[in-house]
Coordinates of C-alpha atoms in Angstrom, one line a residue:
X1 CA -12.6 1.8 -9.3
X2 CA -9.8 1.1 -6.8
X3 CA -9.9 4.2 -4.6
X4 CA -7.7 2.4 -2.0
X5 CA -4.6 3.2 -4.1
X6 CA -5.1 6.8 -5.1
X7 CA -6.6 7.9 -1.8
X8 CA -4.1 6.1 0.4
X9 CA -1.2 7.5 -1.5
X10 CA -2.6 11.0 -1.7
X11 CA -2.8 11.0 2.1
X12 CA 0.8 9.7 2.2
X13 CA 1.9 12.7 0.3
X14 CA 0.2 14.9 2.8
X15 CA 2.0 13.6 5.8
X16 CA 5.7 14.4 5.5
X17 CA 6.5 10.7 5.1
X18 CA 9.9 9.3 5.7
X19 CA 9.4 6.4 3.5
X20 CA 12.6 4.9 2.1
X21 CA 13.8 2.3 -0.3
X22 CA 13.9 -1.5 -0.5
X23 CA 16.8 -3.3 -2.0
X24 CA 16.8 -5.4 -5.1
X25 CA 16.1 -5.2 -8.8
X26 CA 15.7 -1.6 -10.1
X27 CA 17.8 0.0 -7.4
X28 CA 21.4 1.1 -6.8
X29 CA 23.2 0.1 -3.6
X30 CA 21.8 1.2 -0.3
X31 CA 22.6 4.7 1.0
X32 CA 25.4 5.1 3.6
X33 CA 23.9 4.6 7.0
X34 CA 20.9 2.6 5.7
X35 CA 20.5 -0.8 7.3
X36 CA 17.4 -2.9 6.7
X37 CA 16.0 -4.9 9.6
X38 CA 14.3 -8.3 9.2
X39 CA 12.4 -7.5 12.4
X40 CA 12.8 -6.5 16.0
X41 CA 13.9 -8.8 18.8
X42 CA 11.4 -11.1 20.4
X43 CA 9.9 -9.9 23.7
X44 CA 11.2 -11.2 27.1
X45 CA 7.8 -10.9 28.8
X46 CA 4.3 -9.5 28.7
X47 CA 3.3 -5.9 29.3
X48 CA 0.2 -4.2 30.6
X49 CA -0.1 -1.7 27.8
X50 CA 1.8 0.3 25.1
X51 CA 1.1 3.4 23.0
X52 CA 1.6 3.9 19.3
X53 CA 1.4 7.3 17.6
X54 CA -0.2 7.9 14.2
X55 CA -0.1 10.9 11.9
X56 CA -3.9 10.8 11.5
X57 CA -7.2 9.5 13.0
X58 CA -9.0 6.8 11.0
X59 CA -12.1 8.2 9.4
X60 CA -13.7 4.7 9.8
X61 CA -12.7 1.2 10.8
X62 CA -15.1 -0.4 8.3
X63 CA -12.9 -2.9 6.4
X64 CA -14.6 -2.1 3.0
X65 CA -13.3 1.5 3.4
X66 CA -10.0 0.6 5.0
X67 CA -7.8 1.9 2.2
X68 CA -5.1 3.9 4.1
X69 CA -2.4 3.6 6.7
X70 CA -4.3 5.0 9.8
X71 CA -7.3 2.7 9.3
X72 CA -5.4 -0.5 8.5
X73 CA -2.7 0.0 11.2
X74 CA -5.5 -0.3 13.8
X75 CA -7.9 -2.6 12.0
X76 CA -5.2 -5.3 11.3
X77 CA -5.2 -6.1 15.1
X78 CA -9.0 -6.2 15.4
X79 CA -10.3 -7.9 12.2
X80 CA -8.7 -10.7 10.3
X81 CA -8.8 -12.0 6.7
X82 CA -9.2 -15.4 5.0
X83 CA -5.5 -15.3 4.2
X84 CA -2.7 -13.7 6.3
X85 CA 0.1 -11.5 5.0
X86 CA 3.2 -12.3 7.1
X87 CA 6.0 -10.0 8.3
X88 CA 8.1 -11.7 5.5
X89 CA 5.5 -10.4 3.0
X90 CA 4.3 -13.9 2.2
X91 CA 0.8 -15.3 2.3
X92 CA -0.4 -18.1 4.5
X93 CA -3.8 -19.4 5.6
X94 CA -5.6 -17.2 8.1
X95 CA -9.3 -17.6 8.9
X96 CA -9.4 -20.1 6.1
X97 CA -7.4 -23.1 7.2
X98 CA -6.8 -24.0 3.6
X99 CA -7.8 -23.1 0.0
X100 CA -8.1 -25.0 -3.2
X101 CA -8.1 -23.7 -6.8
X102 CA -10.2 -26.5 -8.1
X103 CA -10.2 -25.1 -11.6
X104 CA -9.2 -21.6 -13.1
X105 CA -12.7 -20.3 -12.3
X106 CA -13.4 -22.0 -9.0
X107 CA -11.7 -21.2 -5.7
X108 CA -12.8 -23.1 -2.5
X109 CA -12.0 -22.0 1.1
X110 CA -12.2 -24.3 4.0
X111 CA -13.1 -22.1 7.0
X112 CA -11.2 -22.6 10.3
X113 CA -13.3 -24.2 13.0
X114 CA -13.5 -22.9 16.6
X115 CA -12.8 -19.2 15.8
X116 CA -14.9 -16.9 18.0
X117 CA -15.9 -13.3 17.3
X118 CA -15.4 -10.7 20.1
X119 CA -19.1 -11.1 20.9
X120 CA -18.5 -14.8 21.7
X121 CA -20.4 -16.2 18.7
X122 CA -18.5 -18.8 16.6
X123 CA -17.5 -17.9 13.0
X124 CA -19.3 -19.8 10.3
X125 CA -19.3 -19.9 6.5
X126 CA -22.3 -17.7 6.5
X127 CA -20.2 -14.9 8.1
X128 CA -17.6 -15.3 5.4
X129 CA -20.1 -15.1 2.6
X130 CA -21.8 -12.0 4.1
X131 CA -18.5 -10.3 4.7
X132 CA -17.1 -10.8 1.2
X133 CA -20.4 -10.1 -0.6
X134 CA -20.5 -6.6 1.0
X135 CA -17.8 -5.6 -1.5
X136 CA -20.2 -6.4 -4.3
X137 CA -23.0 -4.3 -2.9
X138 CA -23.1 -0.9 -4.7
X139 CA -24.9 0.7 -1.8
X140 CA -21.9 -0.1 0.5
X141 CA -19.5 1.5 -1.9
X142 CA -16.4 -0.7 -1.2
X143 CA -13.1 0.9 -2.0
X144 CA -11.9 -2.6 -2.9
X145 CA -14.4 -3.3 -5.6
X146 CA -11.7 -3.8 -8.3
X147 CA -10.5 -6.9 -6.4
X148 CA -13.9 -8.5 -7.1
X149 CA -14.2 -7.4 -10.7
X150 CA -14.0 -10.9 -12.0
X151 CA -16.2 -12.5 -9.4
X152 CA -19.4 -14.2 -10.5
X153 CA -20.6 -15.4 -7.1
X154 CA -19.5 -16.1 -3.4
X155 CA -21.6 -18.9 -1.9
X156 CA -21.7 -21.3 1.0
X157 CA -21.1 -24.8 -0.3
X158 CA -20.6 -26.7 2.9
X159 CA -20.9 -26.2 6.7
X160 CA -17.4 -24.6 6.8
X161 CA -16.8 -24.2 3.0
X162 CA -17.1 -21.1 0.8
X163 CA -16.8 -21.2 -3.0
X164 CA -15.8 -18.2 -5.1
X165 CA -16.8 -18.6 -8.8
X166 CA -15.2 -16.3 -11.4
X167 CA -16.4 -14.9 -14.7
X168 CA -12.8 -15.3 -15.8
X169 CA -9.7 -16.6 -14.0
X170 CA -8.0 -14.2 -11.6
X171 CA -4.6 -15.3 -10.3
X172 CA -4.3 -12.3 -7.9
X173 CA -7.6 -12.8 -6.1
X174 CA -6.4 -15.2 -3.4
X175 CA -3.3 -12.9 -2.7
X176 CA -5.7 -10.0 -2.1
X177 CA -7.6 -12.2 0.5
X178 CA -4.7 -11.4 2.9
X179 CA -5.7 -7.8 2.9
X180 CA -8.9 -5.8 3.6
X181 CA -10.9 -7.5 0.8
X182 CA -10.6 -10.8 2.7
X183 CA -11.8 -9.5 6.1
X184 CA -14.4 -11.5 7.9
X185 CA -16.8 -9.9 10.4
X186 CA -19.9 -11.2 12.2
X187 CA -22.8 -11.3 9.8
X188 CA -25.2 -10.6 12.6
X189 CA -23.2 -7.5 13.6
X190 CA -23.0 -6.3 10.0
X191 CA -26.8 -6.5 9.7
X192 CA -27.5 -5.0 13.1
X193 CA -25.1 -2.1 12.8
X194 CA -25.6 -1.1 9.2
X195 CA -23.8 2.1 8.3
X196 CA -22.7 2.5 11.9
X197 CA -20.4 -0.6 11.6
X198 CA -16.8 0.4 12.1
X199 CA -17.6 3.7 13.7
X200 CA -17.0 4.9 17.2
X201 CA -20.7 4.4 17.9
X202 CA -21.2 1.1 16.0
X203 CA -18.1 -0.7 17.0
X204 CA -16.7 -3.9 15.4
X205 CA -17.3 -7.6 15.9
X206 CA -14.4 -9.5 14.4
X207 CA -11.9 -12.2 15.4
X208 CA -8.6 -10.5 16.0
X209 CA -6.3 -10.7 19.1
X210 CA -7.6 -7.3 20.2
X211 CA -11.1 -6.0 20.4
X212 CA -12.2 -2.4 20.0
X213 CA -12.2 -0.6 23.4
X214 CA -12.7 3.1 23.7
X215 CA -12.6 5.4 20.7
X216 CA -12.3 9.0 21.8
X217 CA -12.9 11.0 18.7
X218 CA -10.0 13.4 17.8
X219 CA -7.7 11.9 20.4
X220 CA -7.2 8.2 20.6
X221 CA -8.4 4.6 20.0
X222 CA -7.8 2.0 22.7
X223 CA -7.8 -1.8 21.9
X224 CA -8.2 -4.4 24.6
X225 CA -6.8 -7.9 24.5
X226 CA -9.3 -10.6 23.4
X227 CA -8.8 -13.6 25.6
X228 CA -11.0 -15.8 23.5
X229 CA -8.6 -15.4 20.5
X230 CA -8.0 -18.6 18.5
X231 CA -4.3 -17.9 18.0
X232 CA -1.4 -16.9 20.2
X233 CA -2.5 -14.7 23.1
X234 CA -1.4 -11.0 22.7
X235 CA 1.6 -10.0 24.8
X236 CA 0.0 -6.7 25.8
X237 CA -3.2 -6.2 27.7
X238 CA -4.0 -2.9 25.9
X239 CA -2.7 -0.8 23.0
X240 CA -3.6 2.9 22.6
X241 CA -3.3 4.8 19.3
X242 CA -2.9 8.5 19.6
X243 CA -3.3 10.9 16.7
X244 CA -0.7 13.7 16.2
X245 CA -0.7 15.4 12.8
X246 CA 2.4 17.6 13.5
X247 CA 5.6 15.8 12.6
X248 CA 7.7 17.6 15.3
X249 CA 5.1 16.8 18.0
X250 CA 5.1 13.1 17.0
X251 CA 8.9 13.1 17.2
X252 CA 8.8 14.7 20.7
X253 CA 6.3 12.0 21.8
X254 CA 8.7 9.3 20.8
X255 CA 11.8 11.0 22.3
X256 CA 10.1 11.6 25.6
X257 CA 8.5 8.1 25.8
X258 CA 5.0 9.4 25.7
X259 CA 4.6 7.0 22.7
X260 CA 6.4 3.7 22.4
X261 CA 6.6 3.6 18.6
X262 CA 5.5 4.8 15.2
X263 CA 5.7 4.0 11.5
X264 CA 6.1 6.5 8.8
X265 CA 8.8 8.4 10.7
X266 CA 9.5 11.8 9.1
X267 CA 12.8 11.9 7.3
X268 CA 13.8 15.1 9.1
X269 CA 13.3 13.3 12.4
X270 CA 15.5 10.2 11.8
X271 CA 18.8 11.8 13.0
X272 CA 17.2 13.2 16.2
X273 CA 15.6 9.8 17.0
X274 CA 18.8 7.9 16.3
X275 CA 20.8 10.1 18.7
X276 CA 18.1 10.4 21.4
X277 CA 18.8 7.1 23.1
X278 CA 15.1 6.6 23.5
X279 CA 14.9 3.7 21.1
X280 CA 15.8 2.5 17.6
X281 CA 15.0 3.5 14.0
X282 CA 14.4 0.6 11.7
X283 CA 14.1 0.4 7.9
X284 CA 12.2 -2.7 6.8
X285 CA 10.9 -4.3 3.6
X286 CA 8.3 -2.1 1.9
X287 CA 6.1 -2.1 -1.2
X288 CA 6.1 1.6 -1.8
X289 CA 7.7 3.7 -4.6
X290 CA 7.8 7.4 -5.5
X291 CA 6.8 8.2 -9.1
X292 CA 5.8 11.1 -11.4
X293 CA 2.4 10.3 -13.1
X294 CA 2.3 11.6 -16.6
X295 CA -1.3 12.8 -16.7
X296 CA -1.8 13.2 -20.5
X297 CA -0.2 10.8 -22.9
X298 CA -2.2 12.0 -25.9
X299 CA -1.7 15.8 -25.9
X300 CA 0.8 18.2 -24.6
X301 CA 4.6 18.2 -24.5
X302 CA 5.0 14.8 -22.7
X303 CA 2.9 13.0 -25.3
X304 CA 6.1 12.5 -27.2
X305 CA 8.0 9.6 -25.5
X306 CA 11.3 11.2 -26.5
X307 CA 10.5 14.1 -24.2
X308 CA 9.5 11.7 -21.3
X309 CA 12.8 9.9 -21.8
X310 CA 14.7 13.1 -21.8
X311 CA 13.2 14.3 -18.6
X312 CA 13.8 10.9 -17.0
X313 CA 17.5 11.1 -18.1
X314 CA 17.9 14.6 -16.7
X315 CA 16.5 14.1 -13.2
X316 CA 19.1 13.8 -10.4
X317 CA 17.6 10.9 -8.6
X318 CA 20.4 10.4 -6.2
X319 CA 20.2 13.9 -4.9
X320 CA 16.4 13.9 -5.0
X321 CA 16.1 10.7 -3.0
X322 CA 18.5 11.9 -0.4
X323 CA 16.9 15.3 0.0
X324 CA 13.3 14.1 0.0
X325 CA 13.4 10.8 1.7
X326 CA 16.7 10.6 3.6
X327 CA 18.9 7.5 4.0
X328 CA 16.1 5.0 3.7
X329 CA 15.7 5.4 -0.1
X330 CA 17.2 4.3 -3.4
X331 CA 16.8 6.0 -6.8
X332 CA 14.9 3.7 -9.2
X333 CA 14.2 3.5 -12.9
X334 CA 11.1 1.3 -12.6
X335 CA 7.8 2.3 -11.0
X336 CA 7.2 -1.0 -9.2
X337 CA 8.7 -1.8 -5.7
X338 CA 11.6 -4.2 -5.8
X339 CA 10.3 -6.1 -2.7
X340 CA 7.3 -7.1 -4.8
X341 CA 9.6 -9.6 -6.5
X342 CA 10.8 -11.2 -3.3
X343 CA 8.7 -14.4 -3.7
X344 CA 9.6 -15.3 -7.2
X345 CA 13.4 -15.8 -7.0
X346 CA 15.2 -16.0 -10.4
X347 CA 12.2 -14.5 -12.2
X348 CA 13.1 -11.1 -10.7
X349 CA 14.4 -8.9 -13.6
X350 CA 17.9 -7.5 -13.3
X351 CA 18.4 -4.0 -11.9
X352 CA 18.6 -1.2 -14.5
X353 CA 21.5 1.1 -13.7
X354 CA 20.4 4.5 -12.5
X355 CA 22.3 7.0 -14.7
X356 CA 21.9 10.7 -15.4
X357 CA 22.8 12.0 -18.9
X358 CA 21.9 15.6 -19.5
X359 CA 23.5 15.9 -22.9
X360 CA 21.6 12.8 -24.2
X361 CA 18.5 14.4 -22.8
X362 CA 19.1 17.6 -24.6
X363 CA 19.5 15.8 -27.9
X364 CA 16.2 14.0 -27.4
X365 CA 14.4 17.3 -26.7
X366 CA 15.9 18.7 -29.9
X367 CA 14.9 15.6 -31.9
X368 CA 11.3 16.0 -30.6
X369 CA 11.3 19.7 -31.5
X370 CA 10.3 20.5 -27.9
X371 CA 12.8 23.2 -27.0
X372 CA 11.0 25.9 -25.1
X373 CA 7.8 23.9 -24.8
X374 CA 5.9 24.0 -21.5
X375 CA 5.2 21.4 -18.9
X376 CA 3.1 21.9 -15.8
X377 CA 4.1 20.0 -12.6
X378 CA 1.4 19.9 -10.0
X379 CA 2.3 19.9 -6.3
X380 CA 0.8 20.7 -2.9
X381 CA 2.2 22.5 0.1
X382 CA 1.5 19.9 2.8
X383 CA 4.9 18.3 3.1
X384 CA 8.5 19.3 2.4
X385 CA 9.2 16.3 0.2
X386 CA 6.6 17.5 -2.3
X387 CA 8.5 20.8 -2.9
X388 CA 11.8 18.9 -3.1
X389 CA 10.4 16.7 -5.9
X390 CA 8.7 19.5 -7.8
X391 CA 11.7 21.8 -7.6
X392 CA 14.1 19.0 -8.7
X393 CA 11.9 18.1 -11.7
X394 CA 11.5 21.7 -12.7
X395 CA 15.3 22.2 -12.6
X396 CA 15.9 19.1 -14.7
X397 CA 13.3 20.2 -17.3
X398 CA 14.7 23.7 -17.5
X399 CA 18.3 22.3 -17.9
X400 CA 17.3 20.4 -21.0
X401 CA 15.4 23.2 -22.7
X402 CA 11.8 22.8 -21.5
X403 CA 9.8 25.5 -19.9
X404 CA 8.6 24.1 -16.6
X405 CA 6.0 25.6 -14.3
X406 CA 5.4 24.3 -10.8
X407 CA 1.7 24.8 -9.9
X408 CA 0.9 24.5 -6.2
X409 CA -2.7 23.5 -5.6
X410 CA -4.8 22.9 -2.4
X411 CA -4.8 19.4 -0.8
X412 CA -8.3 18.7 -1.9
X413 CA -7.6 19.7 -5.5
X414 CA -4.5 17.5 -5.4
X415 CA -6.5 14.5 -4.2
X416 CA -8.9 15.1 -7.1
X417 CA -6.1 14.5 -9.6
X418 CA -6.4 10.8 -8.7
X419 CA -10.1 10.5 -9.3
X420 CA -11.3 13.2 -11.7
X421 CA -10.0 13.5 -15.3
X422 CA -11.3 17.1 -15.4
X423 CA -9.0 18.0 -12.5
X424 CA -6.0 16.7 -14.5
X425 CA -6.6 19.0 -17.4
X426 CA -3.7 21.4 -17.9
X427 CA -1.4 19.3 -15.7
X428 CA 1.4 17.3 -17.3
X429 CA 3.0 15.7 -14.2
X430 CA 2.2 15.1 -10.5
X431 CA 4.0 13.0 -7.9
X432 CA 2.6 10.0 -6.2
X433 CA 3.6 7.5 -3.5
X434 CA 2.2 4.1 -4.5
X435 CA 2.0 1.0 -2.3
X436 CA 0.9 -2.6 -3.1
X437 CA -1.4 -4.7 -0.9
X438 CA 0.0 -8.0 -2.2
X439 CA 3.5 -9.2 -2.8
X440 CA 3.2 -9.4 -6.6
X441 CA 4.4 -6.8 -9.1
X442 CA 1.5 -7.5 -11.4
X443 CA -0.7 -5.5 -9.0
X444 CA 1.1 -2.4 -10.2
X445 CA 1.9 -3.2 -13.8
X446 CA -1.7 -4.3 -14.5
X447 CA -3.0 -0.8 -13.9
X448 CA -1.4 0.4 -17.2
X449 CA -3.8 -1.8 -19.2
X450 CA -6.1 0.2 -21.5
X451 CA -9.1 1.6 -19.7
X452 CA -8.0 0.8 -16.1
X453 CA -9.1 3.5 -13.7
X454 CA -5.6 4.2 -12.3
X455 CA -4.2 4.5 -15.9
X456 CA -4.4 8.3 -15.5
X457 CA -2.5 9.3 -18.6
X458 CA -4.4 7.0 -20.9
X459 CA -1.5 4.7 -21.8
X460 CA -2.7 2.2 -24.5
X461 CA -0.7 -0.6 -26.2
X462 CA -2.5 -3.7 -27.6
X463 CA 0.5 -5.8 -27.1
X464 CA 0.8 -4.7 -23.5
X465 CA -2.9 -5.3 -22.9
X466 CA -2.5 -8.9 -24.2
X467 CA 0.4 -9.5 -21.9
X468 CA -1.5 -8.3 -18.9
X469 CA -4.4 -10.5 -19.8
X470 CA -2.0 -13.5 -20.0
X471 CA -0.4 -12.7 -16.7
X472 CA -3.7 -12.3 -14.9
X473 CA -4.8 -15.9 -15.7
X474 CA -1.3 -17.4 -14.9
X475 CA -1.5 -19.2 -11.6
X476 CA 2.1 -20.3 -11.6
X477 CA 3.8 -17.5 -9.6
X478 CA 7.2 -17.7 -11.4
X479 CA 5.7 -17.8 -14.9
X480 CA 3.4 -14.9 -14.0
X481 CA 6.5 -13.0 -12.8
X482 CA 8.3 -13.7 -16.0
X483 CA 5.3 -12.2 -17.9
X484 CA 5.3 -9.2 -15.5
X485 CA 9.0 -8.6 -16.1
X486 CA 8.2 -8.0 -19.8
X487 CA 5.5 -5.5 -18.7
X488 CA 8.0 -3.8 -16.5
X489 CA 10.5 -3.5 -19.4
X490 CA 7.8 -1.8 -21.5
X491 CA 6.8 0.6 -18.8
X492 CA 10.4 1.5 -18.1
X493 CA 10.8 2.3 -21.8
X494 CA 7.5 4.0 -22.5
X495 CA 7.3 5.9 -19.2
X496 CA 3.6 6.4 -18.5
X497 CA 5.0 7.1 -15.1
X498 CA 8.5 8.5 -14.5
X499 CA 10.1 6.5 -11.6
X500 CA 12.0 8.4 -8.9
X501 CA 12.8 6.2 -5.8
X502 CA 12.1 2.9 -4.0
X503 CA 11.2 3.4 -0.4
X504 CA 11.7 1.4 2.8
X505 CA 9.2 1.1 5.7
X506 CA 10.6 3.3 8.4
X507 CA 9.8 2.6 12.0
X508 CA 10.8 3.8 15.5
X509 CA 10.4 1.6 18.5
X510 CA 11.2 2.7 22.1
X511 CA 13.5 0.9 24.5
X512 CA 10.7 -0.4 26.7
X513 CA 9.0 -2.7 24.1
X514 CA 10.0 -5.0 21.2
X515 CA 8.5 -7.6 18.9
X516 CA 7.0 -5.4 16.1
X517 CA 7.6 -6.4 12.5
X518 CA 9.6 -3.8 10.4
X519 CA 7.9 -4.5 7.1
X520 CA 4.8 -3.0 5.6
X521 CA 2.9 -6.1 6.7
X522 CA 1.6 -4.1 9.7
X523 CA -1.2 -2.9 7.4
X524 CA -2.9 -6.4 7.5
X525 CA -0.9 -8.5 10.0
X526 CA -1.9 -8.4 13.7
X527 CA 1.4 -6.9 14.7
X528 CA 0.4 -5.4 18.1
X529 CA -0.1 -8.9 19.5
X530 CA 3.6 -9.6 19.0
X531 CA 4.8 -6.6 21.1
X532 CA 5.9 -7.2 24.6
X533 CA 8.5 -6.2 27.2
X534 CA 12.0 -5.6 25.9
X535 CA 13.6 -6.5 29.2

């Protein structure tokens, strides 16, 4: 199962996130005051150190369990992958200097020579094989196992060559090698450290521009520049991550200059940060959307597609997006992020107009014989955006004749909705924030295939399954996107998820520093190495 998605996005819902929308297919025009940045200005010089504030401490820095923002925000600067996800959300060679898809079931990586681990040892093909094969070890329990579901073997086939053989073609595998699944660590360190690898005690031995310095549990992680790095030398000698769970306290740290920057800025803090004079708020390209998961498509009121369509028609997406996510958001009628289409040009489907039609919704409810029928909306009380969403959906349901109950559950119970079918019993809807780890919309639309773990409501359509299968073996990116556009059209009509909004990546950076990317690439790109002096 792919726990990286449900766990990461459950945590996102627990953090008063100020995510906001990207532009493009599936959205209306940007909100007033919303300006997307392509990046921050290049530095004018080096700096000794800077500080970045995060809403939570990473539970681990082991790449096989790096499924969420706090882990990856740090780890992306210490460990690197075979491919690299750029600030423009494209893929390029990373620790592999090139790759070759020799046939649909054979992918060959040529490993970059002269790359050193932080310990001083030189990276070899054996390190790559050991690092990737950890995902296939059930005892390790990789959260990225779904990426490797079609893999037959990963072997060394030359001094600096690694070959991945597949049971069936997998067009997305190489894209995922730019994220945590493609991470390479020292094989010797992995063996020596065992379960301690990636912990405060066990440390890391990777190849990134920074090496792990001091990890003070509950307070901070310091990274130190690695002067033996194979790429461009980091502009800063050190970077310190501090952990502040309270949104107001994080904002204060940014306003006072105690911290130089942060991603996932709370929506309620944007106005204060803009007017503070302490720095700049940026909205950048993202791969995150807000949706309502329909948790039972076989029983209950929402099993009838007419009722799902009615509820979708009745939701005030414009008001909801503004109230829950602020300026950096756009209402959307498709569950996939619009930025996921950025690399396929004309294959991107046209934007469906976001409209609200309460009268049409009432007619659909009447046709379905659903007047007065009950739906249960699950929520949790860990962030104001959750109550905004649940209250808006409840109001929409009641306006069209449904009896809607908002059921507030504890954070742990809410997390269980994403992993335990028993926990979803008696629940009709629950909100999610969903991000992709590769710039390809199939990564989302493939999860509605029959039997997929994240197909929480049990959506099943043989024609849809056949189309997913065809897309997964199509290596031509544009042709794959054309197939995925058909999948999107089906999902937008059948509504196994009810879309709400497309969200931008929101960042604040202080006046003292510059150079950080504004896109969600910071999860896997060594962004801290680019930060230097602003003046």
